[in-house]
CSV table of C-alpha atoms and ligand atoms in Angstrom, one decimal:
chain,number,residue,atom,x,y,z
K,1,UNK,CA,-17.7,23.9,14.8
K,2,UNK,CA,-18.3,23.6,11.0
K,3,UNK,CA,-17.3,27.1,10.4
K,4,UNK,CA,-14.1,26.8,12.5
K,5,UNK,CA,-13.0,23.5,10.9
K,6,UNK,CA,-13.7,24.7,7.3
K,7,UNK,CA,-11.9,28.0,7.8
K,8,UNK,CA,-8.9,26.0,9.3
K,9,UNK,CA,-9.0,23.7,6.2
K,10,UNK,CA,-9.1,26.7,3.8
K,11,UNK,CA,-5.9,27.9,5.3
K,12,UNK,CA,-4.1,24.7,6.4
K,13,UNK,CA,-4.9,22.1,3.7
K,14,UNK,CA,-1.8,20.6,2.2
K,15,UNK,CA,-1.5,21.4,-1.5
K,16,UNK,CA,-1.9,17.8,-2.7
K,17,UNK,CA,-2.1,17.4,-6.5
K,18,UNK,CA,-5.5,15.7,-6.4
K,19,UNK,CA,-6.9,18.8,-4.7
K,20,UNK,CA,-6.0,21.1,-7.6
K,21,UNK,CA,-9.4,20.4,-9.3
K,22,UNK,CA,-12.4,18.3,-8.7
K,23,UNK,CA,-12.2,16.2,-11.8
K,24,UNK,CA,-14.0,13.0,-11.0
K,25,UNK,CA,-11.5,10.7,-12.7
K,26,UNK,CA,-8.7,12.2,-10.7
K,27,UNK,CA,-10.6,12.2,-7.5
K,28,UNK,CA,-11.5,8.6,-8.0
K,29,UNK,CA,-7.9,7.6,-8.8
K,30,UNK,CA,-6.5,9.4,-5.8
K,31,UNK,CA,-9.1,8.0,-3.4
K,32,UNK,CA,-8.5,4.5,-4.7
K,33,UNK,CA,-4.7,4.9,-4.3
K,34,UNK,CA,-5.1,6.4,-0.8
K,35,UNK,CA,-6.9,3.3,0.6
K,36,UNK,CA,-4.4,1.5,2.9
K,37,UNK,CA,-1.6,3.6,1.5
K,38,UNK,CA,0.0,6.8,2.9
K,39,UNK,CA,0.0,10.1,1.2
K,40,UNK,CA,3.8,10.1,0.9
K,41,UNK,CA,3.7,6.7,-1.0
K,42,UNK,CA,0.9,7.9,-3.3
K,43,UNK,CA,2.3,11.2,-4.3
K,44,UNK,CA,4.9,10.2,-6.8
K,45,UNK,CA,2.8,7.3,-8.2
K,46,UNK,CA,-0.3,9.4,-8.7
K,47,UNK,CA,1.4,11.8,-11.1
K,48,UNK,CA,3.2,9.0,-12.9
K,49,UNK,CA,-0.1,7.1,-13.3
K,50,UNK,CA,-1.9,10.1,-14.7
K,51,UNK,CA,0.9,10.7,-17.2
K,52,UNK,CA,0.4,7.1,-18.4
K,53,UNK,CA,-3.5,7.1,-18.1
K,54,UNK,CA,-4.6,10.7,-18.3
K,55,UNK,CA,-8.3,10.0,-18.6
K,56,UNK,CA,-10.9,7.3,-18.3
K,57,UNK,CA,-10.8,6.3,-22.0
K,58,UNK,CA,-7.1,5.7,-21.9
K,59,UNK,CA,-7.4,3.6,-18.8
K,60,UNK,CA,-10.3,1.7,-20.3
K,61,UNK,CA,-8.2,0.9,-23.4
K,62,UNK,CA,-5.2,-0.3,-21.3
K,63,UNK,CA,-4.0,-3.8,-20.9
K,64,UNK,CA,-3.9,-5.2,-17.4
K,65,UNK,CA,-0.1,-5.7,-17.1
K,66,UNK,CA,0.4,-2.0,-18.1
K,67,UNK,CA,-1.9,-0.9,-15.2
K,68,UNK,CA,-0.2,-3.2,-12.7
K,69,UNK,CA,3.2,-1.8,-13.7
K,70,UNK,CA,2.0,1.7,-13.2
K,71,UNK,CA,0.6,0.6,-9.8
K,72,UNK,CA,4.0,-0.9,-8.7
K,73,UNK,CA,5.0,0.1,-5.2
K,74,UNK,CA,1.4,0.8,-4.0
K,75,UNK,CA,0.6,-2.9,-3.1
K,76,UNK,CA,-3.0,-4.3,-2.9
K,77,UNK,CA,-3.0,-4.8,-6.6
K,78,UNK,CA,-6.7,-5.8,-6.7
K,79,UNK,CA,-7.3,-2.1,-6.5
K,80,UNK,CA,-5.6,-1.6,-9.8
K,81,UNK,CA,-7.4,-4.5,-11.5
K,82,UNK,CA,-10.7,-3.2,-10.2
K,83,UNK,CA,-10.0,0.4,-11.3
K,84,UNK,CA,-9.3,-0.8,-14.9
K,85,UNK,CA,-12.4,-3.1,-14.8
K,86,UNK,CA,-14.6,-0.2,-13.6
K,87,UNK,CA,-13.1,2.2,-16.2
K,88,UNK,CA,-14.0,-0.3,-19.0
K,89,UNK,CA,-17.5,-0.5,-17.7
K,90,UNK,CA,-17.9,3.3,-17.4
K,91,UNK,CA,-16.4,3.9,-20.8
K,92,UNK,CA,-19.0,1.6,-22.3
K,93,UNK,CA,-21.9,3.7,-21.0
K,94,UNK,CA,-23.8,5.9,-23.4
K,95,UNK,CA,-21.9,9.2,-23.9
K,96,UNK,CA,-19.2,7.9,-21.5
K,97,UNK,CA,-20.1,10.4,-18.7
K,98,UNK,CA,-19.1,9.5,-15.2
K,99,UNK,CA,-22.1,8.9,-12.9
K,100,UNK,CA,-22.9,11.6,-10.3
K,101,UNK,CA,-24.8,9.5,-7.8
K,102,UNK,CA,-23.6,7.3,-4.9
K,103,UNK,CA,-25.4,4.1,-5.9
K,104,UNK,CA,-24.0,4.1,-9.4
K,105,UNK,CA,-20.5,4.4,-8.0
K,106,UNK,CA,-21.1,1.8,-5.4
K,107,UNK,CA,-22.1,-0.7,-8.1
K,108,UNK,CA,-18.6,-0.5,-9.7
K,109,UNK,CA,-16.0,-3.1,-9.1
K,110,UNK,CA,-13.7,-2.1,-6.2
K,111,UNK,CA,-15.8,0.9,-5.1
K,112,UNK,CA,-17.0,0.8,-1.5
K,113,UNK,CA,-19.0,3.3,0.5
K,114,UNK,CA,-15.9,5.4,1.3
K,115,UNK,CA,-14.8,5.8,-2.3
K,116,UNK,CA,-18.3,6.4,-3.6
K,117,UNK,CA,-19.0,9.1,-1.0
K,118,UNK,CA,-15.6,10.7,-1.6
K,119,UNK,CA,-16.1,11.0,-5.3
K,120,UNK,CA,-19.7,12.1,-5.1
K,121,UNK,CA,-19.0,14.8,-2.5
K,122,UNK,CA,-15.7,16.1,-3.8
K,123,UNK,CA,-16.3,16.0,-7.5
K,124,UNK,CA,-20.1,16.5,-7.6
K,125,UNK,CA,-20.9,18.3,-4.4
K,126,UNK,CA,-23.3,15.6,-3.2
K,127,UNK,CA,-24.1,15.4,0.5
K,128,UNK,CA,-22.4,12.0,1.2
K,129,UNK,CA,-20.2,11.7,4.3
K,130,UNK,CA,-17.1,9.7,4.2
K,131,UNK,CA,-16.0,7.4,7.0
K,132,UNK,CA,-12.4,6.1,7.1
K,133,UNK,CA,-10.0,5.5,10.0
K,134,UNK,CA,-9.1,9.2,10.3
K,135,UNK,CA,-12.8,10.3,10.4
K,136,UNK,CA,-13.7,7.6,12.9
K,137,UNK,CA,-10.9,8.7,15.2
K,138,UNK,CA,-11.9,12.3,15.1
K,139,UNK,CA,-15.5,11.5,15.7
K,140,UNK,CA,-14.8,9.1,18.6
K,141,UNK,CA,-12.8,11.9,20.2
K,142,UNK,CA,-15.1,14.8,19.5
K,143,UNK,CA,-18.0,12.9,21.0
K,144,UNK,CA,-16.0,10.9,23.5
K,145,UNK,CA,-17.2,7.5,22.1
K,146,UNK,CA,-15.6,4.9,24.3
K,147,UNK,CA,-16.4,1.7,22.3
K,148,UNK,CA,-14.2,0.1,19.6
K,149,UNK,CA,-15.1,1.9,16.4
K,150,UNK,CA,-14.4,-1.1,14.1
K,151,UNK,CA,-17.3,-3.6,14.5
K,152,UNK,CA,-20.0,-3.1,11.9
K,153,UNK,CA,-22.6,-1.8,14.3
K,154,UNK,CA,-20.2,0.9,15.6
K,155,UNK,CA,-19.3,1.8,12.0
K,156,UNK,CA,-23.0,2.2,11.2
K,157,UNK,CA,-23.4,4.6,14.1
K,158,UNK,CA,-20.3,6.6,13.2
K,159,UNK,CA,-21.5,6.7,9.6
K,160,UNK,CA,-24.8,8.2,10.8
K,161,UNK,CA,-22.9,10.7,13.0
K,162,UNK,CA,-20.6,11.7,10.1
K,163,UNK,CA,-23.7,12.2,7.9
K,164,UNK,CA,-25.4,14.5,10.5
K,165,UNK,CA,-22.3,16.6,10.8
K,166,UNK,CA,-21.7,17.0,7.1
K,167,UNK,CA,-21.7,20.6,5.9
K,168,UNK,CA,-24.6,20.7,3.3
K,169,UNK,CA,-23.1,23.6,1.4
K,170,UNK,CA,-19.5,22.3,1.1
K,171,UNK,CA,-19.7,18.5,1.6
K,172,UNK,CA,-16.5,17.7,-0.3
K,173,UNK,CA,-14.5,20.3,1.6
K,174,UNK,CA,-16.0,19.2,4.9
K,175,UNK,CA,-15.1,15.5,4.2
K,176,UNK,CA,-11.6,16.5,3.3
K,177,UNK,CA,-11.3,18.8,6.3
K,178,UNK,CA,-12.2,16.1,8.8
K,179,UNK,CA,-9.8,13.7,7.1
K,180,UNK,CA,-7.0,16.3,7.1
K,181,UNK,CA,-7.6,17.0,10.8
K,182,UNK,CA,-7.3,13.3,11.5
K,183,UNK,CA,-4.1,13.0,9.5
K,184,UNK,CA,-2.3,16.0,10.7
K,185,UNK,CA,-3.6,17.1,14.1
K,186,UNK,CA,-6.0,14.6,15.6
K,187,UNK,CA,-3.4,11.9,15.0
K,188,UNK,CA,-3.3,8.4,16.6
K,189,UNK,CA,-1.7,8.2,20.0
K,190,UNK,CA,-1.1,11.7,21.2
K,191,UNK,CA,-3.2,14.3,19.3
K,192,UNK,CA,-2.0,17.8,18.9
K,193,UNK,CA,-4.9,19.4,20.7
K,194,UNK,CA,-3.4,22.9,21.2
K,195,UNK,CA,-3.3,23.3,17.4
K,196,UNK,CA,-6.8,21.9,16.8
K,197,UNK,CA,-9.5,24.3,15.5
K,198,UNK,CA,-12.3,22.4,17.2
K,199,UNK,CA,-10.7,21.8,20.6
K,200,UNK,CA,-13.4,23.8,22.4
K,201,UNK,CA,-16.1,21.4,21.1
K,202,UNK,CA,-14.1,18.2,21.8
K,203,UNK,CA,-15.6,16.0,24.5
K,204,UNK,CA,-12.6,13.8,24.8
K,205,UNK,CA,-10.3,16.7,25.4
K,206,UNK,CA,-12.8,18.1,28.0
K,207,UNK,CA,-12.7,14.8,29.8
K,208,UNK,CA,-8.9,14.3,29.4
K,209,UNK,CA,-9.4,11.2,27.3
K,210,UNK,CA,-7.9,12.5,24.1
K,211,UNK,CA,-4.9,10.2,24.2
K,212,UNK,CA,-7.0,7.1,25.2
K,213,UNK,CA,-9.7,7.3,22.5
K,214,UNK,CA,-10.6,5.5,20.3
K,215,UNK,CA,-10.2,2.3,22.2
K,216,UNK,CA,-9.3,-0.3,19.5
K,217,UNK,CA,-9.7,-4.0,20.2
K,218,UNK,CA,-6.8,-6.3,19.4
K,219,UNK,CA,-5.9,-6.5,15.8
K,220,UNK,CA,-5.6,-10.0,14.2
K,221,UNK,CA,-2.0,-11.1,14.0
K,222,UNK,CA,-0.6,-11.4,10.5
K,223,UNK,CA,-0.7,-14.9,9.0
K,224,UNK,CA,2.6,-16.6,8.2
K,225,UNK,CA,3.1,-17.7,4.6
K,226,UNK,CA,6.2,-19.5,3.3
K,227,UNK,CA,7.2,-19.3,-0.4
K,228,UNK,CA,10.0,-21.7,-1.6
K,229,UNK,CA,10.9,-20.2,-4.9
K,230,UNK,CA,13.4,-21.1,-7.6
K,231,UNK,CA,15.8,-19.2,-9.8
K,232,UNK,CA,16.0,-21.2,-13.0
K,233,UNK,CA,18.1,-19.6,-15.7
K,234,UNK,CA,19.1,-20.9,-19.1
K,235,UNK,CA,21.1,-19.0,-21.7
K,236,UNK,CA,20.4,-15.6,-20.1
K,237,UNK,CA,16.7,-16.2,-19.7
K,238,UNK,CA,14.9,-16.8,-16.4
K,239,UNK,CA,11.8,-18.9,-15.9
K,240,UNK,CA,8.8,-17.0,-14.5
K,241,UNK,CA,5.5,-18.3,-13.4
K,242,UNK,CA,2.1,-16.7,-13.7
K,243,UNK,CA,0.4,-17.0,-10.4
K,244,UNK,CA,-3.2,-18.3,-10.4
K,245,UNK,CA,-6.3,-16.7,-9.0
K,246,UNK,CA,-6.4,-19.1,-6.1
K,247,UNK,CA,-3.0,-18.0,-4.7
K,248,UNK,CA,-3.2,-16.2,-1.3
K,249,UNK,CA,-1.0,-13.4,-2.5
K,250,UNK,CA,-0.1,-11.7,-5.8
K,251,UNK,CA,-2.9,-13.4,-7.7
K,252,UNK,CA,-2.3,-13.1,-11.5
K,253,UNK,CA,1.2,-11.7,-11.1
K,254,UNK,CA,4.2,-13.0,-12.9
K,255,UNK,CA,6.7,-14.2,-10.3
K,256,UNK,CA,9.5,-16.6,-9.6
K,257,UNK,CA,8.1,-20.2,-9.7
K,258,UNK,CA,7.4,-22.0,-6.4
K,259,UNK,CA,9.2,-25.3,-6.1
K,260,UNK,CA,6.0,-27.2,-5.5
K,261,UNK,CA,4.7,-26.2,-8.9
K,262,UNK,CA,7.5,-27.7,-11.0
K,263,UNK,CA,9.6,-30.8,-11.5
K,264,UNK,CA,13.0,-29.5,-10.6
K,265,UNK,CA,16.3,-30.2,-9.0
K,266,UNK,CA,16.9,-27.6,-6.2
K,267,UNK,CA,20.4,-26.2,-5.7
K,268,UNK,CA,21.9,-23.9,-3.1
K,269,UNK,CA,20.0,-21.1,-1.3
K,270,UNK,CA,20.6,-17.7,-2.9
K,271,UNK,CA,18.5,-15.5,-0.7
K,272,UNK,CA,16.1,-15.5,2.2
K,273,UNK,CA,13.8,-12.6,3.1
K,274,UNK,CA,10.7,-11.5,4.9
K,275,UNK,CA,8.1,-9.2,3.5
K,276,UNK,CA,4.6,-8.1,4.6
K,277,UNK,CA,1.8,-8.4,2.0
K,278,UNK,CA,-1.8,-7.5,3.0
K,279,UNK,CA,-2.5,-9.8,6.0
K,280,UNK,CA,0.5,-12.1,5.4
K,281,UNK,CA,4.0,-12.1,6.8
K,282,UNK,CA,5.8,-13.8,3.9
K,283,UNK,CA,9.1,-15.7,4.4
K,284,UNK,CA,10.6,-16.3,1.0
K,285,UNK,CA,13.5,-18.6,0.3
K,286,UNK,CA,15.1,-18.5,-3.1
K,287,UNK,CA,17.2,-21.4,-4.3
K,288,UNK,CA,18.9,-22.0,-7.6
K,289,UNK,CA,17.1,-24.7,-9.5
K,290,UNK,CA,17.2,-26.8,-12.7
K,291,UNK,CA,14.1,-27.6,-14.6
K,292,UNK,CA,13.4,-31.3,-15.3
K,293,UNK,CA,11.3,-31.6,-18.4
K,294,UNK,CA,9.5,-28.9,-20.4
K,295,UNK,CA,8.1,-25.8,-18.7
K,296,UNK,CA,4.4,-25.9,-18.0
K,297,UNK,CA,1.9,-23.7,-19.7
K,298,UNK,CA,1.8,-21.1,-16.9
K,299,UNK,CA,5.6,-20.6,-17.2
K,300,UNK,CA,7.6,-18.4,-19.5
K,301,UNK,CA,11.3,-17.8,-20.2
K,302,UNK,CA,12.1,-14.1,-19.9
K,303,UNK,CA,15.4,-12.5,-20.9
K,304,UNK,CA,17.2,-11.2,-17.8
K,305,UNK,CA,17.1,-7.5,-18.9
K,306,UNK,CA,13.3,-7.7,-19.2
K,307,UNK,CA,12.7,-9.1,-15.7
K,308,UNK,CA,11.7,-5.7,-14.4
K,309,UNK,CA,8.8,-5.6,-16.9
K,310,UNK,CA,7.3,-8.7,-15.3
K,311,UNK,CA,8.4,-8.7,-11.7
K,312,UNK,CA,6.2,-5.8,-10.5
K,313,UNK,CA,5.6,-6.4,-6.8
K,314,UNK,CA,8.3,-5.3,-4.3
K,315,UNK,CA,8.4,-8.9,-3.0
K,316,UNK,CA,9.8,-10.1,-6.4
K,317,UNK,CA,12.0,-7.0,-6.8
K,318,UNK,CA,13.6,-7.7,-3.4
K,319,UNK,CA,14.0,-11.4,-4.1
K,320,UNK,CA,16.0,-10.7,-7.3
K,321,UNK,CA,18.1,-8.1,-5.4
K,322,UNK,CA,16.6,-5.1,-7.4
S,401,SF4,FE1,-8.6,15.6,18.4
S,401,SF4,FE2,-7.6,17.0,20.3
S,401,SF4,FE3,-9.0,18.2,18.4
S,401,SF4,FE4,-10.2,16.7,20.2
S,401,SF4,S1,-9.1,18.6,20.6
S,401,SF4,S2,-10.5,16.6,18.0
S,401,SF4,S3,-8.7,15.1,20.5
S,401,SF4,S4,-7.0,17.1,18.2
């Protein structure tokens, strides 16, 4: 099975830019971007990010707003903040070399088991198996695992299985081959079994269960979040608000101020929209407003043509009609 899957991968792997070389910084960046985000969404942003921050030192010297701007469109901005924080920590190491072992990667901000295993196996050839949603689906089908793969105990068992299967000579390619199979052939819903290089070893296919595994429990429904925001403009400048670390979404981002934060007089509704952010379904209502009294410390007047530099998230872009 290893031989068949690896030789399929050698011929069928998509020529993705992060596969051109095994530079650890690039692998780390790509694997961080690819968490919760599709390849199609990552592709244009990966290249643009690398033009701006071509190596660890440049990223470590960056200012946070620059990094968030380069991350625009990918969402889950905590990833960008953690990436920068980890780069600063790594650049401060003696000689600035990137670590080669799993535990050192795991100790960095924002690096979980998946990213640590991906970087160590792909960039350094270490025998560390990755487990993400694609790998879990492939394993559940190959071995006809009938339980929900998401609870922690099931994840531990699948991690052990992934580790047993790992090709010791080509661990990075093996990990990528399993993920590639899950993304392009062993897809959710109806897998494309006739095109699968490991179909003869697949227990789910043998039992006719390929379309029914894995059996996922019910996903938690998204939480509703209402934002009543204000468009306050004076002499061509718009009042923006820096969101605190305690906000449920877009922590630390510049955004339009929420009415509850300011003493204002609210005017007519300008726009209403819905937007999904992480586990929230946001309903945003934007009214014209007038500020009563001086702006508080977290607020700042920004000239209209510069709004794009501050309003990074697609929620704000949509709310100002960009
Ligand atoms: Fe997935 Fe079908 Fe291949 Fe089994 S045979 S691993 S279900 S694509």
